[in-house]
Amino acid sequence: MPNETQPILQGGNNTMYTQGQPQGYPPQQQGGYPPQQPGYPPPQQGYPPPQPQQPGYPQPQQPGYPPPQQGAGGGYPPPQQGAGGYPAPPQGSYQGAPGGPQGTDEPSYKGDIPDDDVEVNPDNAAGAAPIASAPPLEKMDQVAGYNQMDAPLPPPPPPSYDEATQPTERAGIEQTPTLTDEEAREALLSYVAENCCYGKKAAKNLHVNDLKHTAAFHYTLETFTEKRTTKWVNEPFSGQPVDGPQNGPAPLPWSIAVNIPAMFTNSIAKVEVPHTASVKPCHDCHSMGFRRCHTCLGRGRTRCHHCHGHGRRHVNHYDHHEKRHISRWESCTFCHGRGRQRCFTCHGHGQITCCTCKGRGSLKFFIQLTVNWINHMNDNIVERTALPDELIRNVTGQVAFKEENARIWPINHFPDQAINQASRELVQQHSGAFQQERILQQRHQVRIIPVAESLCRWKEKNFSFFVYGFERKVHAPDYPQQCCCGCTIL
């Protein structure tokens, strides 16, 4: 059975290969892999052919590609010469740097490399691209007032009703406009015109028996709150300013001033907590700036997936001279008979740029404050006709009452007691619903939406329709001239 680490050059029972190499097929030792050579990478002579060193990329053993160092305390290497006592970032990049070569013939990675060839398989865990990771929290600095991370911080006490002066006088409620019979008919004609399957005769020739005017009330309560959370984050260190503990103690989370973008609008802001930054070696690459390639596992080469590492492929073709199909083995054109290909991820280097530090070798750590502004809104609709309540929510009406304060008082002067009761319940509900958020502002309002119900008759058929809102929307589920099988009604 052929060895998996070398191309198969003998064809088993194929007599074409028992007498020697076929014509056009490279000799066994030419550009191939020596059958007795143990391990991988291949020796420096014979495989692959030496290529001239391209400019702009250092030799594998030049500075910028140091071998892994013995870890120091906490899993980090000893500090090297650099600014602030931290290791200097490695020179150049290890994956597709502008001006650099597209590949190399010898892997630069000197760490743990498997003995066997690696089969490229996207479903394999070895083929999964690495993602940036965060170090364990026990390696982070201890900052006073920041013991609780990734959780909402308890806010200061909310404003009391003593700070929100109760209004002594509230404006009266104005009357809403009404519709005439002709205005209701015009609204129905516009509604019918928007529905291609509705006939117009019923709207033009209907007889209005009665037109009832009512009003729907829409009460809304909004509570604008602020929620704050903190967590440790890191970013590649490339010489940016570092505001560390040497500049003073870190302020408490709720004492940091953050401008509110807009009132009663959901938004988010992220800021760096002052005096919490520091620079540490990258925990993922041990400050080297590169990691072992996840595709070839540091070998720089992968097994050719076209010939599965054999170096040749079994092909069928039609021989026009002999008038028959011939099966034969040919050298693999994808790997040139070598059975291996240069890794497409690391271009043969065996290592890739560290995705956590982006090749810098060092990370800037700091506490990030995340501020969420949330507008909580609840409403209540009072509508005493057959018109669905959800239709009232999406139309405009007359704003009869509106108040805004740090803490608002329930409505107690509205003519409809259902609105007063809804206001008391919603205000009480909001007063204790947001324990982990700070209440910044509250406001509530009442809108009056005009509703007209028209009782009509057409061809001995009684029906009704509603006209509601300042847009004069129509709701006519019982319209007598509806057609669902085609647009033939005029």
XYZ file of C-alpha atoms in Angstrom:
490
model
C 0.000 0.000 0.000
C 1.533 3.369 -0.937
C 2.598 5.795 1.730
C 0.197 8.751 2.202
C 3.087 11.178 2.535
C 4.388 10.580 -1.022
C 2.819 10.613 -4.502
C 1.816 7.193 -5.784
C 4.002 6.494 -8.841
C 3.317 2.768 -9.212
C 0.006 1.866 -10.756
C -0.827 -1.466 -9.051
C -2.092 -3.892 -11.716
C -1.724 -1.366 -14.511
C 0.770 -2.964 -16.893
C 1.633 0.430 -18.274
C 3.576 1.116 -15.078
C 5.122 -2.291 -14.506
C 7.704 -1.773 -17.258
C 8.642 1.775 -16.238
C 7.411 5.286 -16.289
C 4.888 6.254 -18.992
C 5.816 8.701 -21.649
C 5.193 12.276 -20.571
C 5.077 11.441 -16.890
C 7.840 12.976 -14.723
C 10.399 10.551 -13.219
C 9.793 9.431 -9.709
C 12.451 11.635 -8.181
C 11.957 14.641 -10.435
C 10.034 17.358 -8.596
C 8.305 14.714 -6.502
C 8.663 13.656 -2.925
C 11.346 11.064 -1.996
C 9.574 7.899 -0.931
C 11.917 7.243 2.007
C 12.031 10.812 3.331
C 10.387 10.803 6.790
C 8.224 13.644 8.014
C 7.404 16.951 6.495
C 8.401 19.744 5.541
C 10.497 18.322 2.687
C 14.295 18.673 2.574
C 15.852 21.771 1.150
C 17.199 20.000 -1.948
C 14.967 18.591 -4.618
C 11.537 19.683 -3.354
C 10.312 22.083 -4.366
C 12.655 23.736 -6.879
C 14.334 26.766 -5.310
C 12.755 30.051 -6.272
C 14.411 33.459 -6.167
C 13.637 35.457 -3.043
C 11.221 38.244 -3.959
C 11.929 41.718 -2.668
C 9.890 43.166 0.170
C 9.665 39.999 2.278
C 12.238 38.936 4.864
C 13.950 35.571 4.912
C 12.302 33.063 7.255
C 15.039 33.421 9.863
C 15.367 37.203 9.705
C 14.040 39.473 12.478
C 10.271 39.681 12.478
C 9.843 35.905 12.506
C 11.211 34.929 15.920
C 10.520 31.391 17.157
C 8.051 30.986 20.035
C 9.615 31.983 23.337
C 9.352 30.316 26.684
C 6.320 31.827 28.438
C 6.772 33.870 31.580
C 4.361 34.403 34.436
C 0.698 34.571 33.409
C 1.415 32.936 30.052
C 3.155 35.998 28.580
C 6.720 36.098 27.209
C 9.398 38.187 28.893
C 9.191 41.880 27.911
C 11.438 42.807 25.014
C 13.039 46.082 24.110
C 10.323 48.583 23.218
C 8.446 51.671 24.297
C 7.174 51.502 27.865
C 8.837 48.160 28.499
C 6.448 46.292 26.186
C 7.509 44.250 23.199
C 7.860 46.149 19.981
C 5.370 45.181 17.261
C 6.739 42.737 14.705
C 7.927 44.112 11.426
C 5.728 43.541 8.434
C 2.727 41.315 8.073
C 2.387 37.604 7.613
C -0.526 37.397 5.268
C -0.917 39.288 2.060
C 0.987 42.433 3.054
C 1.117 45.073 0.287
C 4.360 44.752 -1.605
C 5.136 41.348 -0.104
C 5.429 38.054 -1.969
C 2.494 35.784 -2.585
C 4.137 32.664 -1.212
C 7.253 30.954 -0.003
C 8.831 27.557 -0.460
C 9.688 26.890 3.188
C 7.303 27.424 6.126
C 8.437 30.053 8.595
C 6.446 28.610 11.471
C 8.715 26.801 13.950
C 6.188 25.618 16.521
C 4.235 22.400 16.822
C 3.671 20.940 13.327
C 1.904 17.610 12.647
C 3.825 14.865 10.897
C 1.121 13.926 8.409
C -0.196 15.993 5.562
C -3.301 18.059 6.221
C -6.356 17.475 4.061
C -8.193 20.752 3.468
C -11.725 20.272 4.784
C -13.899 23.345 5.540
C -16.093 21.245 7.843
C -13.108 20.243 9.940
C -12.352 22.167 13.103
C -8.772 22.623 11.906
C -10.062 24.521 8.891
C -12.090 27.022 10.905
C -10.648 30.530 10.874
C -9.641 31.783 14.334
C -11.563 34.603 15.940
C -10.396 37.277 18.320
C -10.688 36.235 21.953
C -10.619 37.988 25.296
C -8.287 37.045 28.137
C -9.764 35.725 31.393
C -11.048 38.376 33.790
C -8.619 37.324 36.515
C -5.781 38.723 34.394
C -7.394 42.167 34.286
C -6.461 45.000 36.631
C -8.600 45.637 39.694
C -10.354 49.025 39.471
C -12.309 50.416 42.398
C -16.030 50.691 41.645
C -15.888 48.292 38.672
C -16.310 44.888 40.241
C -19.531 44.164 38.332
C -19.011 43.665 34.590
C -21.397 42.849 31.713
C -24.471 43.568 33.847
C -26.688 46.651 34.334
C -25.331 48.908 37.061
C -27.793 49.979 39.792
C -28.738 53.605 39.060
C -28.943 56.404 41.608
C -32.343 56.962 43.275
C -34.967 58.231 40.784
C -36.517 61.677 41.160
C -39.449 61.775 43.526
C -42.842 63.338 42.986
C -41.754 66.197 45.249
C -39.335 67.268 42.519
C -42.094 67.137 39.907
C -44.507 69.892 40.839
C -48.110 68.841 40.465
C -49.884 71.106 37.970
C -52.532 73.187 39.659
C -54.383 74.028 36.473
C -54.717 72.110 33.252
C -56.116 73.356 29.952
C -59.599 72.353 28.882
C -60.450 69.851 26.157
C -61.471 71.239 22.778
C -64.190 69.785 20.572
C -63.203 67.705 17.544
C -64.372 68.566 13.999
C -67.337 66.715 12.444
C -68.190 65.505 8.919
C -71.124 66.173 6.616
C -72.946 63.540 4.540
C -71.182 64.654 1.355
C -67.740 64.545 3.001
C -68.423 61.002 4.182
C -69.535 60.010 0.653
C -66.354 61.491 -0.890
C -64.221 59.573 1.612
C -66.024 56.344 0.665
C -65.506 56.997 -3.074
C -61.772 57.494 -2.500
C -61.647 54.239 -0.526
C -63.452 52.331 -3.312
C -61.084 53.771 -5.943
C -58.120 52.277 -4.046
C -59.665 48.785 -4.274
C -59.802 47.581 -7.863
C -62.402 44.883 -7.101
C -64.921 47.267 -5.549
C -67.789 48.709 -7.595
C -68.524 52.446 -7.541
C -72.295 52.388 -7.999
C -73.030 51.631 -4.364
C -70.899 54.570 -3.201
C -72.457 56.971 -5.728
C -76.102 55.958 -5.305
C -76.284 55.056 -1.626
C -78.829 56.696 0.648
C -77.555 57.922 4.037
C -80.025 57.076 6.771
C -77.986 58.461 9.651
C -74.507 59.837 10.396
C -73.281 59.395 13.962
C -70.317 61.422 15.226
C -68.202 60.037 18.041
C -64.615 60.416 19.211
C -61.916 57.924 20.142
C -59.295 58.747 22.767
C -55.684 57.633 22.541
C -53.595 58.035 25.717
C -49.798 57.470 25.551
C -47.222 57.469 28.349
C -43.474 57.620 27.598
C -40.675 57.107 30.107
C -37.171 57.919 28.853
C -34.528 55.973 30.782
C -30.780 55.424 30.778
C -29.012 52.117 31.405
C -25.256 51.730 31.930
C -23.039 48.645 31.709
C -19.263 48.194 31.768
C -16.887 45.550 30.449
C -13.224 45.032 29.663
C -12.334 45.458 25.991
C -9.084 45.457 24.054
C -7.778 46.806 20.790
C -4.444 46.448 18.957
C -1.872 48.798 20.414
C -0.232 50.910 17.727
C 1.024 53.842 19.779
C -2.297 55.505 20.620
C -2.607 57.441 23.915
C -2.938 55.336 27.063
C -4.850 56.937 29.943
C -3.826 54.715 32.833
C -4.109 54.729 36.630
C -1.077 56.991 36.854
C -3.372 59.880 35.867
C -5.666 59.396 38.847
C -8.455 57.149 40.117
C -11.167 56.060 37.701
C -14.513 57.884 38.113
C -17.565 55.846 39.066
C -19.781 54.679 36.197
C -22.760 56.943 36.951
C -20.544 60.005 37.510
C -19.190 60.008 33.942
C -20.889 62.737 31.904
C -22.277 61.496 28.576
C -24.305 63.761 26.302
C -27.806 62.574 25.425
C -28.234 62.518 21.617
C -32.022 63.152 21.600
C -34.805 62.904 24.161
C -37.369 60.100 23.853
C -35.314 58.369 21.138
C -33.563 55.016 21.459
C -29.801 55.349 21.070
C -26.528 53.911 22.347
C -23.064 55.297 23.120
C -19.775 53.635 24.076
C -17.006 55.558 25.843
C -13.681 54.668 27.421
C -13.640 55.001 31.190
C -10.853 57.471 32.100
C -7.732 56.195 33.879
C -8.373 52.468 33.248
C -6.178 51.818 30.192
C -3.026 49.703 30.114
C -0.890 47.895 27.523
C -0.323 44.151 27.793
C 1.202 41.472 25.540
C -1.274 39.726 23.283
C -2.586 36.614 25.001
C -3.415 34.833 21.742
C -0.026 34.979 20.015
C 2.182 35.575 23.081
C 3.218 38.958 21.636
C 4.645 37.349 18.474
C 2.144 39.005 16.119
C 1.389 35.760 14.278
C -0.277 32.414 14.907
C -0.082 28.973 13.372
C -2.081 28.747 10.166
C -5.430 27.105 10.846
C -5.588 25.503 7.390
C -2.224 23.741 7.059
C -1.433 23.666 10.809
C 1.976 25.264 10.188
C 3.188 22.958 7.392
C 2.850 25.527 4.630
C 1.532 22.812 2.323
C -1.710 20.889 2.120
C -2.542 17.603 0.466
C -3.836 18.189 -3.045
C -7.574 17.592 -2.922
C -7.726 16.901 -6.665
C -5.500 13.839 -6.588
C -5.725 13.251 -2.786
C -1.951 13.420 -2.466
C -1.145 10.710 -5.056
C 0.342 13.080 -7.617
C -1.622 11.553 -10.486
C -5.228 11.182 -11.550
C -7.167 8.466 -13.333
C -8.673 9.922 -16.514
C -10.759 8.486 -19.348
C -10.544 9.701 -22.924
C -11.581 8.505 -26.382
C -8.846 7.311 -28.716
C -9.936 8.259 -32.239
C -7.190 6.129 -33.783
C -8.226 2.944 -32.019
C -11.916 3.921 -31.913
C -12.333 3.091 -28.235
C -12.243 4.609 -24.760
C -8.937 4.336 -22.943
C -8.392 4.634 -19.196
C -4.996 5.835 -18.052
C -3.151 7.566 -15.228
C -1.827 11.064 -15.802
C 0.167 13.486 -13.711
C -2.038 15.816 -11.665
C -2.038 19.208 -13.336
C -3.038 21.022 -10.135
C -0.046 19.986 -8.022
C 2.297 19.129 -10.957
C 2.619 15.558 -9.726
C 3.849 16.485 -6.261
C 0.717 15.518 -4.343
C 0.863 18.750 -2.333
C -0.108 22.358 -2.867
C 0.959 25.607 -1.299
C -1.516 26.572 1.439
C -3.940 29.158 0.080
C -4.433 30.750 3.524
C -0.842 31.456 4.592
C 0.732 31.263 1.082
C 3.243 28.704 2.323
C 4.460 30.567 5.423
C 2.720 28.254 7.892
C 1.625 31.244 9.974
C -0.927 34.029 9.704
C -1.405 37.418 11.283
C -2.892 37.240 14.763
C -6.525 38.322 14.486
C -6.584 39.638 18.060
C -3.674 42.095 17.934
C -3.632 42.473 14.097
C 0.085 41.645 14.092
C 1.029 44.315 16.643
C 1.986 41.923 19.418
C 0.489 44.147 22.149
C -3.034 45.111 23.173
C -4.502 48.159 24.833
C -6.960 47.154 27.565
C -9.519 49.504 29.069
C -12.975 49.488 30.633
C -15.698 50.459 28.186
C -18.867 52.137 29.410
C -21.959 51.388 27.324
C -24.886 53.788 27.737
C -28.307 52.757 26.417
C -31.076 55.336 26.171
C -34.456 53.601 25.992
C -37.869 55.121 25.411
C -40.529 52.963 27.059
C -44.017 53.673 25.730
C -47.429 52.279 26.652
C -50.819 53.414 25.469
C -54.535 52.930 25.962
C -57.335 53.407 23.428
C -60.926 54.185 24.339
C -63.263 53.598 21.372
C -66.917 52.630 21.845
C -68.016 51.717 18.299
C -67.459 48.634 16.166
C -64.322 50.206 14.685
C -61.227 48.082 15.588
C -59.078 49.824 18.205
C -55.784 49.180 16.382
C -56.924 51.423 13.511
C -57.022 54.413 15.866
C -53.323 54.047 16.732
C -52.106 54.736 13.172
C -54.028 57.918 12.306
C -53.640 61.504 13.399
C -55.995 63.432 15.595
C -56.185 66.466 17.796
C -53.719 66.616 20.715
C -56.030 67.659 23.522
C -53.542 67.354 26.379
C -49.743 67.008 26.711
C -47.342 67.269 29.680
C -43.613 66.574 30.187
C -41.585 66.514 33.403
C -38.972 64.539 35.325
C -41.905 62.739 36.990
C -45.459 63.257 35.794
C -48.737 63.100 37.669
C -51.688 61.033 36.398
C -54.480 62.785 34.516
C -57.513 63.519 36.674
C -59.449 66.161 34.735
C -60.331 64.442 31.456
C -64.083 64.292 30.658
C -63.886 60.552 29.961
C -63.145 58.686 33.207
C -61.745 55.718 31.284
C -58.769 57.878 30.252
C -58.215 59.065 33.842
C -58.222 55.454 35.045
C -55.801 54.361 32.288
C -53.458 57.233 33.166
C -53.359 56.253 36.852
C -52.614 52.610 36.037
C -49.860 53.291 33.498
C -48.102 55.914 35.629
C -48.116 53.520 38.572
C -46.785 50.727 36.349
C -43.874 52.845 35.026
C -42.901 54.071 38.472
C -41.572 50.635 39.471
C -40.950 48.860 36.181
C -37.363 49.977 35.423
C -35.330 49.204 38.523
C -32.000 48.879 36.657
C -32.441 52.110 34.686
C -32.418 55.775 35.600
C -35.532 57.740 34.674
C -34.521 60.924 32.874
C -37.859 62.300 31.677
C -41.513 61.390 31.297
C -44.325 62.711 29.141
C -47.905 61.774 28.368
C -50.607 63.034 26.051
C -54.180 62.438 24.940
C -55.216 62.522 21.299
C -58.828 62.831 20.195
C -59.534 61.054 16.903
C -62.828 61.919 15.163
C -64.955 58.935 14.164
C -68.088 59.105 11.975
C -70.351 56.079 11.462
C -72.585 56.302 8.382
C -75.693 54.087 8.238
C -76.609 53.625 4.540
C -78.956 51.762 2.186
C -78.394 50.620 -1.418
C -80.723 48.355 -3.437
C -82.646 47.257 -0.370
C -79.358 46.411 1.389
C -78.434 48.127 4.646
C -74.757 48.581 5.481
C -72.491 50.948 7.403
C -68.974 52.295 7.109
C -66.645 54.354 9.318
C -64.652 57.476 8.510
C -61.948 58.165 11.126
C -58.892 60.343 11.669
C -57.853 63.605 10.101
C -56.780 61.590 7.032
C -60.436 60.463 6.670
C -59.575 56.797 6.501
C -62.481 54.433 5.727
C -63.347 51.094 7.266
C -66.146 49.370 5.294
C -66.118 45.596 5.821
C -69.823 45.312 4.761
C -69.558 47.237 1.497
C -72.199 45.631 -0.770
C -70.316 45.810 -4.097
C -67.288 43.589 -3.517
C -65.978 41.108 -6.064
C -63.317 38.482 -5.359
C -63.441 36.644 -8.727
C -62.442 39.434 -11.104
C -62.696 43.157 -11.783
C -65.935 43.099 -13.821
C -68.105 45.279 -11.592
C -68.409 48.894 -12.713
